[in-house]
Coordinates of C-alpha atoms in Angstrom, one line a residue:
M1 CA 0.0 0.0 0.0
K2 CA 2.9 2.4 0.8
A3 CA 4.1 2.0 -2.8
Y4 CA 0.9 3.4 -4.1
A5 CA 0.8 6.5 -1.9
P6 CA 3.2 8.6 -4.1
L7 CA 1.2 7.7 -7.2
V8 CA -2.0 8.9 -5.6
L9 CA -0.4 12.1 -4.6
V10 CA 1.1 12.7 -8.0
G11 CA -2.2 11.8 -9.7
C12 CA -4.2 14.1 -7.5
A13 CA -1.7 17.0 -8.1
L14 CA -2.3 16.6 -11.8
L15 CA -6.1 16.5 -11.7
P16 CA -7.7 19.9 -11.4
A17 CA -10.6 18.5 -9.4
C18 CA -8.3 17.4 -6.6
T19 CA -6.5 20.7 -6.3
D20 CA -9.0 23.4 -7.2
N21 CA -11.5 24.7 -4.8
I22 CA -14.0 26.7 -6.9
R23 CA -15.1 28.7 -3.9
Q24 CA -11.6 30.2 -3.7
A25 CA -10.9 30.5 -7.4
P26 CA -10.5 33.9 -8.9
A27 CA -13.3 35.3 -11.0
A28 CA -11.3 34.9 -14.2
Q29 CA -11.0 31.1 -13.6
I30 CA -14.7 30.8 -12.9
A31 CA -15.5 32.8 -16.1
Q32 CA -13.4 30.3 -18.1
Q33 CA -15.2 27.3 -16.5
T34 CA -18.7 28.8 -17.1
E35 CA -20.4 26.6 -19.7
H36 CA -22.6 27.7 -22.6
S37 CA -25.0 25.2 -24.3
S38 CA -26.2 25.8 -27.8
S39 CA -29.5 24.3 -27.0
P40 CA -31.5 25.2 -23.9
D41 CA -32.2 22.7 -21.2
P42 CA -35.9 21.9 -20.3
Q43 CA -36.0 25.1 -18.1
G44 CA -34.7 27.2 -21.0
L45 CA -31.3 27.7 -19.5
T46 CA -28.1 27.9 -21.6
W47 CA -25.4 29.4 -19.2
F48 CA -24.1 27.3 -16.3
A49 CA -21.5 28.3 -13.6
P50 CA -19.3 25.6 -12.1
V51 CA -20.9 23.5 -9.4
L52 CA -20.4 24.3 -5.8
H53 CA -20.6 21.4 -3.3
L54 CA -21.6 21.1 0.3
S55 CA -21.7 17.9 2.3
Q56 CA -22.3 16.8 5.9
Y57 CA -21.7 13.4 7.3
R58 CA -24.6 11.8 9.2
T59 CA -23.7 8.6 11.1
L60 CA -27.1 7.0 11.2
F61 CA -28.6 7.8 7.8
F62 CA -26.6 6.5 4.8
G63 CA -23.5 8.6 5.2
Y64 CA -23.3 12.0 3.6
D65 CA -26.0 14.6 2.9
T66 CA -24.8 16.5 -0.2
V67 CA -25.9 19.7 -1.9
N68 CA -24.6 20.6 -5.4
Y69 CA -25.6 24.0 -6.6
R70 CA -24.8 26.5 -9.3
L71 CA -25.9 29.7 -11.1
A72 CA -27.6 29.4 -14.5
S73 CA -29.4 31.7 -16.9
A74 CA -31.0 31.8 -20.3
D75 CA -29.4 33.5 -23.4
T76 CA -31.9 36.4 -22.9
N77 CA -30.4 37.3 -19.5
S78 CA -33.9 38.1 -18.4
G79 CA -33.2 36.6 -15.0
F80 CA -31.0 34.1 -13.2
R81 CA -31.6 30.8 -11.4
L82 CA -29.8 29.0 -8.6
L83 CA -30.1 25.3 -9.4
I84 CA -30.0 23.0 -6.3
D85 CA -29.5 19.2 -6.3
I86 CA -29.9 17.8 -2.7
N87 CA -29.3 14.1 -1.7
Y88 CA -30.0 13.2 1.9
G89 CA -31.1 10.4 4.2
G90 CA -33.6 10.3 7.1
A91 CA -37.0 11.8 7.2
V92 CA -38.4 13.6 4.2
R93 CA -37.7 17.3 4.1
H94 CA -40.0 20.0 2.8
Y95 CA -37.9 22.7 1.1
D96 CA -40.5 25.4 0.8
F97 CA -38.4 28.6 0.6
A98 CA -35.0 30.2 0.8
Q99 CA -34.3 33.0 3.3
L100 CA -32.3 35.6 1.5
D101 CA -31.5 39.1 2.9
G102 CA -34.2 38.8 5.5
Q103 CA -36.9 37.8 2.9
S104 CA -38.4 34.4 2.2
R105 CA -38.5 33.5 -1.5
P106 CA -40.3 30.4 -2.8
L107 CA -38.3 27.5 -4.2
S108 CA -39.5 25.8 -7.4
H109 CA -39.5 22.0 -7.1
Q110 CA -38.5 20.1 -10.2
R111 CA -38.2 16.6 -8.7
H112 CA -38.5 14.7 -5.4
I113 CA -37.5 11.0 -5.4
A114 CA -37.2 8.4 -2.7
E115 CA -34.3 6.4 -4.0
R116 CA -33.9 3.7 -1.4
C117 CA -35.5 2.8 2.0
Q118 CA -34.3 0.4 4.6
L119 CA -34.6 -0.6 8.3
F120 CA -31.7 0.4 10.7
N121 CA -30.9 -1.7 13.7
S122 CA -34.4 -3.2 13.5
L123 CA -35.7 0.0 15.0
I124 CA -35.6 2.9 12.5
S125 CA -36.9 3.0 9.0
S126 CA -35.3 5.6 6.7
C127 CA -34.9 6.5 3.1
I128 CA -32.4 8.3 0.8
Y129 CA -34.1 11.2 -1.0
Q130 CA -33.1 13.4 -3.9
D131 CA -34.6 16.8 -4.5
L132 CA -34.1 19.1 -7.4
L133 CA -35.0 22.7 -6.7
S134 CA -34.4 26.1 -8.1
L135 CA -34.5 29.7 -6.9
D136 CA -35.2 32.6 -9.2
L137 CA -32.9 35.5 -8.9
A138 CA -33.1 39.0 -10.5
A139 CA -30.2 40.8 -12.1
A140 CA -30.3 43.2 -9.2
D141 CA -29.8 40.4 -6.7
L142 CA -26.5 39.4 -8.4
A143 CA -25.4 43.0 -9.0
Q144 CA -25.6 43.6 -5.3
A145 CA -24.0 40.2 -4.5
R146 CA -20.9 40.8 -6.7
Q147 CA -19.3 42.7 -3.8
T148 CA -20.5 40.7 -0.8
G149 CA -21.5 37.3 -2.1
L150 CA -24.9 35.7 -1.7
H151 CA -25.9 33.8 1.5
L152 CA -29.2 32.0 1.9
Q153 CA -30.8 29.4 4.1
L154 CA -33.1 26.6 2.8
A155 CA -36.1 26.1 5.0
S156 CA -39.6 24.8 5.5
A157 CA -42.4 26.5 7.4
T158 CA -41.0 25.0 10.7
L159 CA -37.4 23.9 10.1
R160 CA -34.2 25.4 8.7
Y161 CA -32.0 23.2 6.6
E162 CA -28.8 23.9 4.6
A163 CA -27.1 27.3 4.5
L164 CA -25.7 28.0 1.0
D165 CA -23.2 30.6 0.0
L166 CA -22.1 31.9 -3.4
P167 CA -18.9 33.9 -2.9
A168 CA -18.5 37.3 -4.6
N169 CA -15.7 36.0 -6.9
Y170 CA -18.0 33.1 -8.0
I171 CA -20.8 35.5 -9.0
Q172 CA -18.4 37.9 -10.7
G173 CA -16.9 35.1 -12.7
F174 CA -20.2 33.8 -13.8
L175 CA -21.3 37.2 -15.0
Q176 CA -18.0 37.7 -16.8
G177 CA -18.3 34.2 -18.3
Q178 CA -21.6 34.9 -19.8
G179 CA -20.6 38.4 -21.0
T180 CA -22.9 40.5 -18.8
A181 CA -20.2 42.0 -16.7
K182 CA -16.7 43.4 -17.4
P183 CA -13.7 41.8 -15.7

């Protein structure tokens, strides 16, 4: 096993995914990694920022809860959308809104799936779920967040869930990548 350790370190050093943390990347790098699709997705989106990732280990329910999220927009630049893909175990969650700047904004639900259910220790039944959500954002939201970043909390009427952040450099890079902001 010791013989393979140097190979793993060298291999990881050569792979951008091992060494890059998109949260800390400069805006120019994020602009370069912003993708443009020639045909819109089912939501009409064509511009996609790199994916941000958040995870939390939970010992009882299937390991990690993960959240992958990124900014997206259409070619018309009429508005922006935060796309959120959540995988979690335990009880079903009701993602109703996002708290942003002291305001509650509704989340749009694209999909909710119970992927697998099982019994733990003959006592607790639980499932793995996947939710696909989106949050509409105005150009004014991102213009303001270019300096300070965007911080929001996903919540239901009674519970608060994940806190997501989009750093200022991430927002600047996405806007530069799609051509709506100057470097």
